[in-house]
Amino acid sequence: MMPSLFLSHGTPLLALEKNSYTLFLKEYMQTMKKPAAIVILSAHWENEDQMISAVGKHEVIYDFAGFPEEIFQITYPARGCLELSDRILTLLSRIDVLGELDERRPLDHGAWGLLHLMYPEADIPTVSMSISPSLPFYKQYEIGKALRELKENNVLIIGSGGTVHNFTHIQKDMHVAEGWAIEFENWVEEKIMKWDLQSLFNYENIAPYSTEAVPSKEHFIPLVIAMGTGDDNKKAALLHRSFQYGNLSLTAWKFE
C-alpha cells in the first residue's frame, strides 16, 4: 500500500534550493512506486469549508513577495482528476464533513514548492485540499482516516506544513539549530512514535516552546491529517530532519 507523508515546505525558496532536504525529496521519490495520483493538503489553503480542487489542469499562485524573479517562473501544470475529487467528497461525507469542489483553485507554494522538487515532470494527476483551522484536532485526524482508503489505489497523500515554522524567529545568517527548536521537534517525535494523540492534540498547552514553534496551528494540522491516514497500522518513520535559519525545521514523516 502507498504510504502517506507529512512534509515541511519551508520558505518559498525551497523550490530553488540545493540542500540536504531538497536532495532527500528528490532521491526518496526514486525509491517509491510512482503514484497513480496525488492528494496534497497545504497549510496555505485555509478555508472554513472543506474545499477540494476540481480543475482540469493546474495553474499556480505566487502567494508571497520579495523573492528572486526566478521563483516566479516556476509552473506546475499537472492535470487534475475529477473522479478522485468526487471520491474525496464521498469519503468526507461519511464523517459528516461536507466538502465543496473548487474548479479554479491554483496550487499554492505549499503544494507546488514540494511537487516541483519531487515530481518535476508534473505528469501525475493531482488534487489539492484546503484545511479548516477551526476544526478540532480529533476531526482533522478523522479526515485523515477517511482519506486512508485512497492509499489502496496507489494514491499518495501529502500533508504540507511545518512543525517549527515561525518566520518572526528565523535567523538568516545562523547555520546551527537553536536549542528550543530542537527541543520542540524532539517532543513531537516522541509523541508521534508513541502515537500519543492526546498529547499531540494538546501540544499548544503542554509541548515545550509551542508558541515559538507554532504561532498558528494551520501548519501543524497537515501533520495530524497525515497521521490519521496511518491509523490502521499506527506505524511512523522519521525520514528526514534538518534546520534552516537557526530554527526553521525541515522534516519528513512517513505513515503506513
PDB file of C-alpha atoms in Angstrom:
ATOM      1  CA  MET A   1       0.000   0.000   0.000  1.00  0.00           C
ATOM      2  CA  MET A   2       1.175   3.509  -0.764  1.00  0.00           C
ATOM      3  CA  PRO A   3       2.424   5.294   2.375  1.00  0.00           C
ATOM      4  CA  SER A   4       1.380   8.842   3.161  1.00  0.00           C
ATOM      5  CA  LEU A   5       3.722  11.698   4.018  1.00  0.00           C
ATOM      6  CA  PHE A   6       3.959  14.811   6.105  1.00  0.00           C
ATOM      7  CA  LEU A   7       6.456  17.218   4.564  1.00  0.00           C
ATOM      8  CA  SER A   8       7.684  20.603   5.708  1.00  0.00           C
ATOM      9  CA  HIS A   9       7.555  23.128   2.890  1.00  0.00           C
ATOM     10  CA  GLY A  10       9.935  25.673   4.442  1.00  0.00           C
ATOM     11  CA  THR A  11      10.047  29.014   2.651  1.00  0.00           C
ATOM     12  CA  PRO A  12       9.088  29.577  -0.995  1.00  0.00           C
ATOM     13  CA  LEU A  13      12.815  29.497  -1.781  1.00  0.00           C
ATOM     14  CA  LEU A  14      12.821  25.749  -1.102  1.00  0.00           C
ATOM     15  CA  ALA A  15      11.862  25.195  -4.729  1.00  0.00           C
ATOM     16  CA  LEU A  16      15.203  26.704  -5.806  1.00  0.00           C
ATOM     17  CA  GLU A  17      17.474  25.467  -3.035  1.00  0.00           C
ATOM     18  CA  LYS A  18      20.029  22.681  -3.051  1.00  0.00           C
ATOM     19  CA  ASN A  19      20.443  21.320   0.464  1.00  0.00           C
ATOM     20  CA  SER A  20      20.112  18.039   2.327  1.00  0.00           C
ATOM     21  CA  TYR A  21      16.332  18.270   2.434  1.00  0.00           C
ATOM     22  CA  THR A  22      15.770  19.045  -1.239  1.00  0.00           C
ATOM     23  CA  LEU A  23      18.249  16.272  -2.093  1.00  0.00           C
ATOM     24  CA  PHE A  24      16.271  13.908   0.138  1.00  0.00           C
ATOM     25  CA  LEU A  25      12.992  14.839  -1.554  1.00  0.00           C
ATOM     26  CA  LYS A  26      14.404  14.144  -4.983  1.00  0.00           C
ATOM     27  CA  GLU A  27      16.117  10.885  -4.029  1.00  0.00           C
ATOM     28  CA  TYR A  28      13.374   9.448  -1.851  1.00  0.00           C
ATOM     29  CA  MET A  29      10.850   9.656  -4.646  1.00  0.00           C
ATOM     30  CA  GLN A  30      13.110   7.381  -6.678  1.00  0.00           C
ATOM     31  CA  THR A  31      12.697   4.663  -4.036  1.00  0.00           C
ATOM     32  CA  MET A  32       8.896   4.829  -4.080  1.00  0.00           C
ATOM     33  CA  LYS A  33       6.483   3.318  -6.534  1.00  0.00           C
ATOM     34  CA  LYS A  34       5.162   6.047  -8.788  1.00  0.00           C
ATOM     35  CA  PRO A  35       1.723   7.124  -7.533  1.00  0.00           C
ATOM     36  CA  ALA A  36      -1.363   6.855  -9.678  1.00  0.00           C
ATOM     37  CA  ALA A  37      -2.422  10.234  -8.254  1.00  0.00           C
ATOM     38  CA  ILE A  38      -1.503  12.719  -5.535  1.00  0.00           C
ATOM     39  CA  VAL A  39      -3.705  14.359  -2.911  1.00  0.00           C
ATOM     40  CA  ILE A  40      -1.986  17.261  -1.169  1.00  0.00           C
ATOM     41  CA  LEU A  41      -3.263  19.323   1.771  1.00  0.00           C
ATOM     42  CA  SER A  42      -1.417  22.609   2.153  1.00  0.00           C
ATOM     43  CA  ALA A  43      -1.317  24.875   5.189  1.00  0.00           C
ATOM     44  CA  HIS A  44      -1.558  27.787   2.756  1.00  0.00           C
ATOM     45  CA  TRP A  45      -5.052  26.933   1.615  1.00  0.00           C
ATOM     46  CA  GLU A  46      -7.213  27.837   4.598  1.00  0.00           C
ATOM     47  CA  ASN A  47     -10.965  27.812   4.307  1.00  0.00           C
ATOM     48  CA  GLU A  48     -13.811  27.473   6.763  1.00  0.00           C
ATOM     49  CA  ASP A  49     -15.443  24.899   4.492  1.00  0.00           C
ATOM     50  CA  GLN A  50     -13.599  21.850   3.227  1.00  0.00           C
ATOM     51  CA  MET A  51     -12.594  22.639  -0.338  1.00  0.00           C
ATOM     52  CA  ILE A  52     -11.341  20.163  -2.913  1.00  0.00           C
ATOM     53  CA  SER A  53      -9.806  21.200  -6.204  1.00  0.00           C
ATOM     54  CA  ALA A  54     -11.588  20.072  -9.345  1.00  0.00           C
ATOM     55  CA  VAL A  55      -9.533  21.611 -12.110  1.00  0.00           C
ATOM     56  CA  GLY A  56      -8.661  20.196 -15.485  1.00  0.00           C
ATOM     57  CA  LYS A  57      -5.092  21.481 -15.385  1.00  0.00           C
ATOM     58  CA  HIS A  58      -3.349  23.247 -12.526  1.00  0.00           C
ATOM     59  CA  GLU A  59      -2.106  26.804 -12.523  1.00  0.00           C
ATOM     60  CA  VAL A  60      -0.016  28.144  -9.635  1.00  0.00           C
ATOM     61  CA  ILE A  61      -0.302  31.122  -7.339  1.00  0.00           C
ATOM     62  CA  TYR A  62       2.731  33.043  -6.075  1.00  0.00           C
ATOM     63  CA  ASP A  63       1.384  33.728  -2.591  1.00  0.00           C
ATOM     64  CA  PHE A  64       4.434  35.721  -1.482  1.00  0.00           C
ATOM     65  CA  ALA A  65       6.540  38.711  -2.477  1.00  0.00           C
ATOM     66  CA  GLY A  66      10.134  39.905  -2.271  1.00  0.00           C
ATOM     67  CA  PHE A  67      11.819  36.814  -3.707  1.00  0.00           C
ATOM     68  CA  PRO A  68      14.118  36.384  -6.731  1.00  0.00           C
ATOM     69  CA  GLU A  69      12.480  36.642 -10.123  1.00  0.00           C
ATOM     70  CA  GLU A  70      13.486  33.054 -10.893  1.00  0.00           C
ATOM     71  CA  ILE A  71      10.912  31.670  -8.482  1.00  0.00           C
ATOM     72  CA  PHE A  72       8.100  33.459 -10.286  1.00  0.00           C
ATOM     73  CA  GLN A  73       8.937  31.475 -13.418  1.00  0.00           C
ATOM     74  CA  ILE A  74       8.098  28.111 -11.816  1.00  0.00           C
ATOM     75  CA  THR A  75       4.908  26.471 -13.006  1.00  0.00           C
ATOM     76  CA  TYR A  76       3.379  23.096 -12.221  1.00  0.00           C
ATOM     77  CA  PRO A  77       0.862  22.186 -14.934  1.00  0.00           C
ATOM     78  CA  ALA A  78      -0.222  18.823 -13.536  1.00  0.00           C
ATOM     79  CA  ARG A  79      -3.683  17.762 -14.584  1.00  0.00           C
ATOM     80  CA  GLY A  80      -6.426  17.280 -12.044  1.00  0.00           C
ATOM     81  CA  CYS A  81      -8.612  14.218 -11.533  1.00  0.00           C
ATOM     82  CA  LEU A  82     -12.331  14.945 -11.257  1.00  0.00           C
ATOM     83  CA  GLU A  83     -13.126  11.321 -10.418  1.00  0.00           C
ATOM     84  CA  LEU A  84     -10.763  11.479  -7.448  1.00  0.00           C
ATOM     85  CA  SER A  85     -12.170  14.837  -6.347  1.00  0.00           C
ATOM     86  CA  ASP A  86     -15.674  13.357  -6.338  1.00  0.00           C
ATOM     87  CA  ARG A  87     -14.496  10.305  -4.416  1.00  0.00           C
ATOM     88  CA  ILE A  88     -12.980  12.514  -1.733  1.00  0.00           C
ATOM     89  CA  LEU A  89     -16.333  14.272  -1.373  1.00  0.00           C
ATOM     90  CA  THR A  90     -17.956  10.900  -0.715  1.00  0.00           C
ATOM     91  CA  LEU A  91     -15.325   9.805   1.791  1.00  0.00           C
ATOM     92  CA  LEU A  92     -15.633  13.031   3.767  1.00  0.00           C
ATOM     93  CA  SER A  93     -19.427  12.843   3.812  1.00  0.00           C
ATOM     94  CA  ARG A  94     -19.124   9.609   5.791  1.00  0.00           C
ATOM     95  CA  ILE A  95     -17.640  11.558   8.696  1.00  0.00           C
ATOM     96  CA  ASP A  96     -20.096  14.428   8.343  1.00  0.00           C
ATOM     97  CA  VAL A  97     -17.618  16.772   6.700  1.00  0.00           C
ATOM     98  CA  LEU A  98     -19.352  18.466   3.800  1.00  0.00           C
ATOM     99  CA  GLY A  99     -16.875  19.235   1.066  1.00  0.00           C
ATOM    100  CA  GLU A 100     -17.188  21.564  -1.888  1.00  0.00           C
ATOM    101  CA  LEU A 101     -15.455  21.390  -5.246  1.00  0.00           C
ATOM    102  CA  ASP A 102     -13.376  24.355  -6.413  1.00  0.00           C
ATOM    103  CA  GLU A 103     -12.949  24.493 -10.183  1.00  0.00           C
ATOM    104  CA  ARG A 104     -10.470  27.395 -10.198  1.00  0.00           C
ATOM    105  CA  ARG A 105      -8.112  26.991  -7.238  1.00  0.00           C
ATOM    106  CA  PRO A 106      -4.427  27.185  -8.311  1.00  0.00           C
ATOM    107  CA  LEU A 107      -1.701  25.361  -6.398  1.00  0.00           C
ATOM    108  CA  ASP A 108      -0.052  27.487  -3.682  1.00  0.00           C
ATOM    109  CA  HIS A 109       3.635  27.276  -2.802  1.00  0.00           C
ATOM    110  CA  GLY A 110       2.946  24.777  -0.027  1.00  0.00           C
ATOM    111  CA  ALA A 111       1.898  22.405  -2.813  1.00  0.00           C
ATOM    112  CA  TRP A 112       3.887  23.276  -5.932  1.00  0.00           C
ATOM    113  CA  GLY A 113       7.070  24.057  -3.987  1.00  0.00           C
ATOM    114  CA  LEU A 114       7.286  20.407  -2.914  1.00  0.00           C
ATOM    115  CA  LEU A 115       5.847  18.781  -6.024  1.00  0.00           C
ATOM    116  CA  HIS A 116       8.220  20.733  -8.262  1.00  0.00           C
ATOM    117  CA  LEU A 117      11.099  19.005  -6.466  1.00  0.00           C
ATOM    118  CA  MET A 118       9.524  15.579  -6.043  1.00  0.00           C
ATOM    119  CA  TYR A 119       7.927  15.045  -9.439  1.00  0.00           C
ATOM    120  CA  PRO A 120       9.299  17.757 -11.731  1.00  0.00           C
ATOM    121  CA  GLU A 121       7.660  16.234 -14.816  1.00  0.00           C
ATOM    122  CA  ALA A 122       4.236  17.231 -13.398  1.00  0.00           C
ATOM    123  CA  ASP A 123       2.824  14.091 -15.011  1.00  0.00           C
ATOM    124  CA  ILE A 124       0.819  12.729 -12.045  1.00  0.00           C
ATOM    125  CA  PRO A 125      -2.861  13.700 -11.617  1.00  0.00           C
ATOM    126  CA  THR A 126      -3.106  15.939  -8.562  1.00  0.00           C
ATOM    127  CA  VAL A 127      -5.914  17.058  -6.280  1.00  0.00           C
ATOM    128  CA  SER A 128      -5.356  19.719  -3.625  1.00  0.00           C
ATOM    129  CA  MET A 129      -7.410  20.139  -0.474  1.00  0.00           C
ATOM    130  CA  SER A 130      -7.860  23.018   1.935  1.00  0.00           C
ATOM    131  CA  ILE A 131      -7.619  22.834   5.703  1.00  0.00           C
ATOM    132  CA  SER A 132     -10.023  24.365   8.195  1.00  0.00           C
ATOM    133  CA  PRO A 133      -8.194  25.601  11.325  1.00  0.00           C
ATOM    134  CA  SER A 134     -11.497  25.911  13.191  1.00  0.00           C
ATOM    135  CA  LEU A 135     -11.992  22.132  13.272  1.00  0.00           C
ATOM    136  CA  PRO A 136     -10.745  20.401  16.443  1.00  0.00           C
ATOM    137  CA  PHE A 137      -7.724  18.168  16.083  1.00  0.00           C
ATOM    138  CA  TYR A 138      -9.705  14.956  16.551  1.00  0.00           C
ATOM    139  CA  LYS A 139     -11.775  15.912  13.499  1.00  0.00           C
ATOM    140  CA  GLN A 140      -8.637  16.691  11.482  1.00  0.00           C
ATOM    141  CA  TYR A 141      -7.429  13.207  12.366  1.00  0.00           C
ATOM    142  CA  GLU A 142     -10.757  11.756  11.210  1.00  0.00           C
ATOM    143  CA  ILE A 143     -10.268  13.464   7.850  1.00  0.00           C
ATOM    144  CA  GLY A 144      -7.023  11.566   7.506  1.00  0.00           C
ATOM    145  CA  LYS A 145      -8.725   8.312   8.471  1.00  0.00           C
ATOM    146  CA  ALA A 146     -11.408   8.943   5.866  1.00  0.00           C
ATOM    147  CA  LEU A 147      -8.809   9.517   3.145  1.00  0.00           C
ATOM    148  CA  ARG A 148      -6.864   6.401   4.087  1.00  0.00           C
ATOM    149  CA  GLU A 149      -8.590   4.049   1.647  1.00  0.00           C
ATOM    150  CA  LEU A 150      -7.238   6.095  -1.253  1.00  0.00           C
ATOM    151  CA  LYS A 151      -3.831   4.617  -0.437  1.00  0.00           C
ATOM    152  CA  GLU A 152      -5.155   1.208  -1.507  1.00  0.00           C
ATOM    153  CA  ASN A 153      -5.437   2.615  -5.022  1.00  0.00           C
ATOM    154  CA  ASN A 154      -1.857   3.871  -5.139  1.00  0.00           C
ATOM    155  CA  VAL A 155      -2.758   7.466  -4.235  1.00  0.00           C
ATOM    156  CA  LEU A 156      -0.014   9.403  -2.444  1.00  0.00           C
ATOM    157  CA  ILE A 157      -1.419  11.637   0.312  1.00  0.00           C
ATOM    158  CA  ILE A 158       0.813  14.527   1.406  1.00  0.00           C
ATOM    159  CA  GLY A 159       0.265  16.876   4.320  1.00  0.00           C
ATOM    160  CA  SER A 160       2.312  20.019   3.660  1.00  0.00           C
ATOM    161  CA  GLY A 161       3.088  22.254   6.630  1.00  0.00           C
ATOM    162  CA  GLY A 162       5.815  22.777   9.207  1.00  0.00           C
ATOM    163  CA  THR A 163       6.445  21.729  12.792  1.00  0.00           C
ATOM    164  CA  VAL A 164       8.780  24.599  13.710  1.00  0.00           C
ATOM    165  CA  HIS A 165       7.586  27.306  11.359  1.00  0.00           C
ATOM    166  CA  ASN A 166       7.773  30.843  12.734  1.00  0.00           C
ATOM    167  CA  PHE A 167       9.179  33.453  10.374  1.00  0.00           C
ATOM    168  CA  THR A 168       9.460  36.053  13.149  1.00  0.00           C
ATOM    169  CA  HIS A 169      12.174  33.934  14.786  1.00  0.00           C
ATOM    170  CA  ILE A 170      14.303  32.872  11.829  1.00  0.00           C
ATOM    171  CA  GLN A 171      17.972  33.914  11.843  1.00  0.00           C
ATOM    172  CA  LYS A 172      19.056  34.162   8.216  1.00  0.00           C
ATOM    173  CA  ASP A 173      22.778  34.029   8.976  1.00  0.00           C
ATOM    174  CA  MET A 174      22.578  31.267  11.591  1.00  0.00           C
ATOM    175  CA  HIS A 175      23.700  27.840  10.417  1.00  0.00           C
ATOM    176  CA  VAL A 176      23.116  25.776  13.566  1.00  0.00           C
ATOM    177  CA  ALA A 177      19.777  24.942  15.145  1.00  0.00           C
ATOM    178  CA  GLU A 178      18.671  26.722  18.289  1.00  0.00           C
ATOM    179  CA  GLY A 179      18.022  24.584  21.337  1.00  0.00           C
ATOM    180  CA  TRP A 180      14.377  25.484  21.754  1.00  0.00           C
ATOM    181  CA  ALA A 181      13.573  24.393  18.194  1.00  0.00           C
ATOM    182  CA  ILE A 182      15.350  21.083  18.691  1.00  0.00           C
ATOM    183  CA  GLU A 183      13.518  20.524  21.976  1.00  0.00           C
ATOM    184  CA  PHE A 184      10.129  21.067  20.359  1.00  0.00           C
ATOM    185  CA  GLU A 185      10.985  18.773  17.449  1.00  0.00           C
ATOM    186  CA  ASN A 186      12.173  16.058  19.850  1.00  0.00           C
ATOM    187  CA  TRP A 187       8.909  16.336  21.791  1.00  0.00           C
ATOM    188  CA  VAL A 188       6.861  15.966  18.603  1.00  0.00           C
ATOM    189  CA  GLU A 189       8.952  12.988  17.517  1.00  0.00           C
ATOM    190  CA  GLU A 190       8.453  11.228  20.848  1.00  0.00           C
ATOM    191  CA  LYS A 191       4.678  11.699  20.749  1.00  0.00           C
ATOM    192  CA  ILE A 192       4.386  10.559  17.138  1.00  0.00           C
ATOM    193  CA  MET A 193       6.453   7.438  17.732  1.00  0.00           C
ATOM    194  CA  LYS A 194       4.248   6.573  20.729  1.00  0.00           C
ATOM    195  CA  TRP A 195       1.157   7.524  18.697  1.00  0.00           C
ATOM    196  CA  ASP A 196       0.186   9.721  21.629  1.00  0.00           C
ATOM    197  CA  LEU A 197      -2.713  11.568  20.061  1.00  0.00           C
ATOM    198  CA  GLN A 198      -3.913  13.070  23.325  1.00  0.00           C
ATOM    199  CA  SER A 199      -0.622  14.912  23.789  1.00  0.00           C
ATOM    200  CA  LEU A 200      -0.310  15.924  20.141  1.00  0.00           C
ATOM    201  CA  PHE A 201      -3.842  17.313  20.085  1.00  0.00           C
ATOM    202  CA  ASN A 202      -2.967  19.351  23.185  1.00  0.00           C
ATOM    203  CA  TYR A 203       0.519  20.403  22.054  1.00  0.00           C
ATOM    204  CA  GLU A 204      -0.304  24.102  22.406  1.00  0.00           C
ATOM    205  CA  ASN A 205      -0.625  23.703  26.178  1.00  0.00           C
ATOM    206  CA  ILE A 206       1.954  21.056  27.043  1.00  0.00           C
ATOM    207  CA  ALA A 207       4.741  20.998  24.449  1.00  0.00           C
ATOM    208  CA  PRO A 208       7.914  22.951  25.217  1.00  0.00           C
ATOM    209  CA  TYR A 209       8.179  26.211  23.257  1.00  0.00           C
ATOM    210  CA  SER A 210       4.919  25.520  21.425  1.00  0.00           C
ATOM    211  CA  THR A 211       4.140  29.224  20.987  1.00  0.00           C
ATOM    212  CA  GLU A 212       7.558  29.918  19.499  1.00  0.00           C
ATOM    213  CA  ALA A 213       7.450  26.847  17.259  1.00  0.00           C
ATOM    214  CA  VAL A 214       3.874  27.027  16.003  1.00  0.00           C
ATOM    215  CA  PRO A 215       2.431  30.534  16.359  1.00  0.00           C
ATOM    216  CA  SER A 216      -0.680  29.480  14.429  1.00  0.00           C
ATOM    217  CA  LYS A 217      -1.822  25.895  14.063  1.00  0.00           C
ATOM    218  CA  GLU A 218      -2.542  25.795  10.337  1.00  0.00           C
ATOM    219  CA  HIS A 219       0.986  24.499   9.737  1.00  0.00           C
ATOM    220  CA  PHE A 220       0.571  21.740  12.337  1.00  0.00           C
ATOM    221  CA  ILE A 221      -2.787  20.486  11.077  1.00  0.00           C
ATOM    222  CA  PRO A 222      -1.398  18.712   7.962  1.00  0.00           C
ATOM    223  CA  LEU A 223       0.717  16.554  10.289  1.00  0.00           C
ATOM    224  CA  VAL A 224      -2.376  15.448  12.208  1.00  0.00           C
ATOM    225  CA  ILE A 225      -4.255  14.656   8.985  1.00  0.00           C
ATOM    226  CA  ALA A 226      -1.296  12.688   7.624  1.00  0.00           C
ATOM    227  CA  MET A 227      -1.151  10.695  10.867  1.00  0.00           C
ATOM    228  CA  GLY A 228      -4.841   9.927  10.513  1.00  0.00           C
ATOM    229  CA  THR A 229      -4.170   8.179   7.214  1.00  0.00           C
ATOM    230  CA  GLY A 230      -1.950   5.755   9.150  1.00  0.00           C
ATOM    231  CA  ASP A 231      -4.435   4.966  11.893  1.00  0.00           C
ATOM    232  CA  ASP A 232      -4.833   1.284  10.970  1.00  0.00           C
ATOM    233  CA  ASN A 233      -1.162   0.404  11.445  1.00  0.00           C
ATOM    234  CA  LYS A 234      -0.039   3.312  13.631  1.00  0.00           C
ATOM    235  CA  LYS A 235       3.427   2.962  12.164  1.00  0.00           C
ATOM    236  CA  ALA A 236       5.509   6.121  11.688  1.00  0.00           C
ATOM    237  CA  ALA A 237       9.036   6.752  10.448  1.00  0.00           C
ATOM    238  CA  LEU A 238      11.023   9.980  10.571  1.00  0.00           C
ATOM    239  CA  LEU A 239      12.628  10.126   7.141  1.00  0.00           C
ATOM    240  CA  HIS A 240      14.476  13.431   7.411  1.00  0.00           C
ATOM    241  CA  ARG A 241      15.104  16.314   9.773  1.00  0.00           C
ATOM    242  CA  SER A 242      17.249  19.370   9.264  1.00  0.00           C
ATOM    243  CA  PHE A 243      17.041  23.056  10.148  1.00  0.00           C
ATOM    244  CA  GLN A 244      17.462  26.320   8.290  1.00  0.00           C
ATOM    245  CA  TYR A 245      17.940  29.841   9.565  1.00  0.00           C
ATOM    246  CA  GLY A 246      18.513  28.728  13.144  1.00  0.00           C
ATOM    247  CA  ASN A 247      15.101  27.235  13.813  1.00  0.00           C
ATOM    248  CA  LEU A 248      13.019  26.573  10.677  1.00  0.00           C
ATOM    249  CA  SER A 249      12.614  22.808  10.652  1.00  0.00           C
ATOM    250  CA  LEU A 250      12.529  20.705   7.506  1.00  0.00           C
ATOM    251  CA  THR A 251      11.028  17.366   8.464  1.00  0.00           C
ATOM    252  CA  ALA A 252       9.609  14.430   6.566  1.00  0.00           C
ATOM    253  CA  TRP A 253       7.423  11.774   8.168  1.00  0.00           C
ATOM    254  CA  LYS A 254       6.056   8.594   6.633  1.00  0.00           C
ATOM    255  CA  PHE A 255       2.867   6.916   7.835  1.00  0.00           C
ATOM    256  CA  GLU A 256       1.927   3.407   6.711  1.00  0.00           C
TER     257      GLU A 256
END
